[in-house]
Amino acid sequence: MSELDKLLASCLSEIADCDNLKKIDDVKNAIFGKNGKITNIMKKLRDLDDNEKRKFGAEINSIKDKIWEQLSSKSYKLEIKELDKKLSSEFADVSMPIYSPSFGKIHPLTKVSEEIYGILSSYGFTFAEGEDIESEYYNFTALNMPDHHPARTMHDTFYVNMPADDKGRKLLRTHTSPVQIHAMLANSPPCRFFSIGRVYRSDSDSTHTPMFNQIEGIIVEKNVGFSHLKWLITDFLKKLFEVKDLSVRLRPSFFPFTEPSAEVDVNYGIKNGKIVLGSGSKWLEICGCGAVHPNVLKYGNIDPTKYQGLAFGFGLDRLTSLKYGVPDLREYFESDDRWRNAFGFPHVIV
Ligand code: PHE
């Protein structure tokens, strides 16, 4: 038996004797490690001439292949054996409740905003972002609100302690209507925009909060009128509240930036102490709207002899309370986890 045959035989028998993975690892090291049997034999190659090197090298390689084959099949068998042992000794109680991480809940205002994005986009409206800090010019002047308008007083509006510029004093916008002006200035008609965002007024009780949310819509097109506006608002509300038979009533009203102006009411009744929209003969005010005043179109760089404008404004908090039955508006902004768990919506993981 040649030296290499002996080596092969001893390695194979060592492998065969292994009865756990730790031993296999030790044997592997004893053969192929730094001072391993094969490693040491390979060192001999250095002293051989080319011919012998070729012959000896080929023999060693074939031995190495055989050893590796045995090593890996033995480790595989031992791994399976150890896994079986583990599985038969361990017990998993599949009836135990799983740990379910909390992803929080979607705030009702976010939920309704998303529904509104969907509905208004389906009519071809594009979202226009507005800014919470506005200047007097965009919040009042360009919306045709005269200098003496009561909303301009410190009593009703939060002015911001920032330097005034050529557009007047800085303030927290009192409505989303300034977005109308920005949208008209940045785009040319025909166009349809909507915005959703926070507005601020110096007011606080169970139905008024100093900060609340509005939805604003504006259309500037040729040949549009009040009938389109009424259809649009009616269809929007039916879709939002998922009520087919909702009655909608327009009542003459006044806003400086629309002429004529109207307030929109929807019908409702009370069932089991809850408001049910679309059933009953009571009316609830839900929105302000109108044809954009020619002066406002001019401030938006639009020729009022060529184009008409239509605008509407809803209170998001009101719509949300009506849809999902949130009684006190102040709770929207208190960030109470218990409240959010009760009124919030689960995340849909797709
Ligand atoms: N900006 C008005 C408000 O805050 C609502 C409104 C918007 C009315 C657009 C008419 C047109 O009450």
Coordinates of N, CA and C in Angstrom, one line a residue, residues 4 38 41-42 44-45 48-65:
L4 N 0.2 7.3 0.0 CA -1.0 8.0 -0.2 C -2.3 7.2 0.1
I38 N -3.1 16.4 4.9 CA -3.0 16.7 3.4 C -2.2 18.0 3.2
I41 N 1.4 17.1 3.3 CA 1.8 16.3 2.2 C 2.0 17.2 0.9
M42 N 1.1 18.2 0.9 CA 1.2 19.2 -0.3 C 2.5 19.9 -0.3
K44 N 5.3 18.8 0.3 CA 6.3 18.0 -0.4 C 6.5 18.3 -1.9
L45 N 5.4 18.8 -2.4 CA 5.4 19.1 -3.9 C 6.5 20.0 -4.3
L48 N 9.8 18.4 -5.6 CA 9.7 17.5 -6.7 C 10.0 18.2 -8.0
D49 N 10.5 17.4 -9.1 CA 10.7 18.0 -10.4 C 9.3 18.0 -11.1
D50 N 9.3 18.7 -12.2 CA 8.0 19.0 -12.9 C 7.2 17.7 -13.2
N51 N 7.9 16.7 -13.7 CA 7.2 15.4 -14.0 C 6.5 14.8 -12.8
E52 N 7.4 14.7 -11.8 CA 6.9 14.1 -10.5 C 5.7 14.9 -9.9
K53 N 5.9 16.2 -10.0 CA 4.9 17.2 -9.5 C 3.6 16.9 -10.1
R54 N 3.6 16.7 -11.5 CA 2.3 16.5 -12.2 C 1.6 15.2 -11.7
K55 N 2.5 14.2 -11.6 CA 1.9 12.9 -11.3 C 1.4 12.9 -9.8
F56 N 2.3 13.3 -8.9 CA 1.9 13.4 -7.5 C 0.7 14.3 -7.2
G57 N 0.8 15.4 -7.9 CA -0.3 16.4 -7.7 C -1.7 15.8 -8.1
A58 N -1.7 15.1 -9.2 CA -3.0 14.5 -9.7 C -3.4 13.4 -8.6
E59 N -2.5 12.7 -8.1 CA -2.9 11.7 -7.1 C -3.5 12.3 -5.9
I60 N -2.8 13.4 -5.4 CA -3.3 14.1 -4.2 C -4.7 14.6 -4.4
N61 N -4.9 15.2 -5.6 CA -6.2 15.8 -5.9 C -7.3 14.8 -5.9
S62 N -7.0 13.6 -6.4 CA -8.0 12.6 -6.4 C -8.3 12.1 -5.0
I63 N -7.3 12.1 -4.1 CA -7.5 11.7 -2.7 C -8.3 12.8 -2.0
K64 N -8.0 14.1 -2.3 CA -8.7 15.2 -1.7 C -10.2 15.1 -2.0
D65 N -10.5 14.8 -3.3 CA -11.9 14.8 -3.7 C -12.6 13.7 -3.0

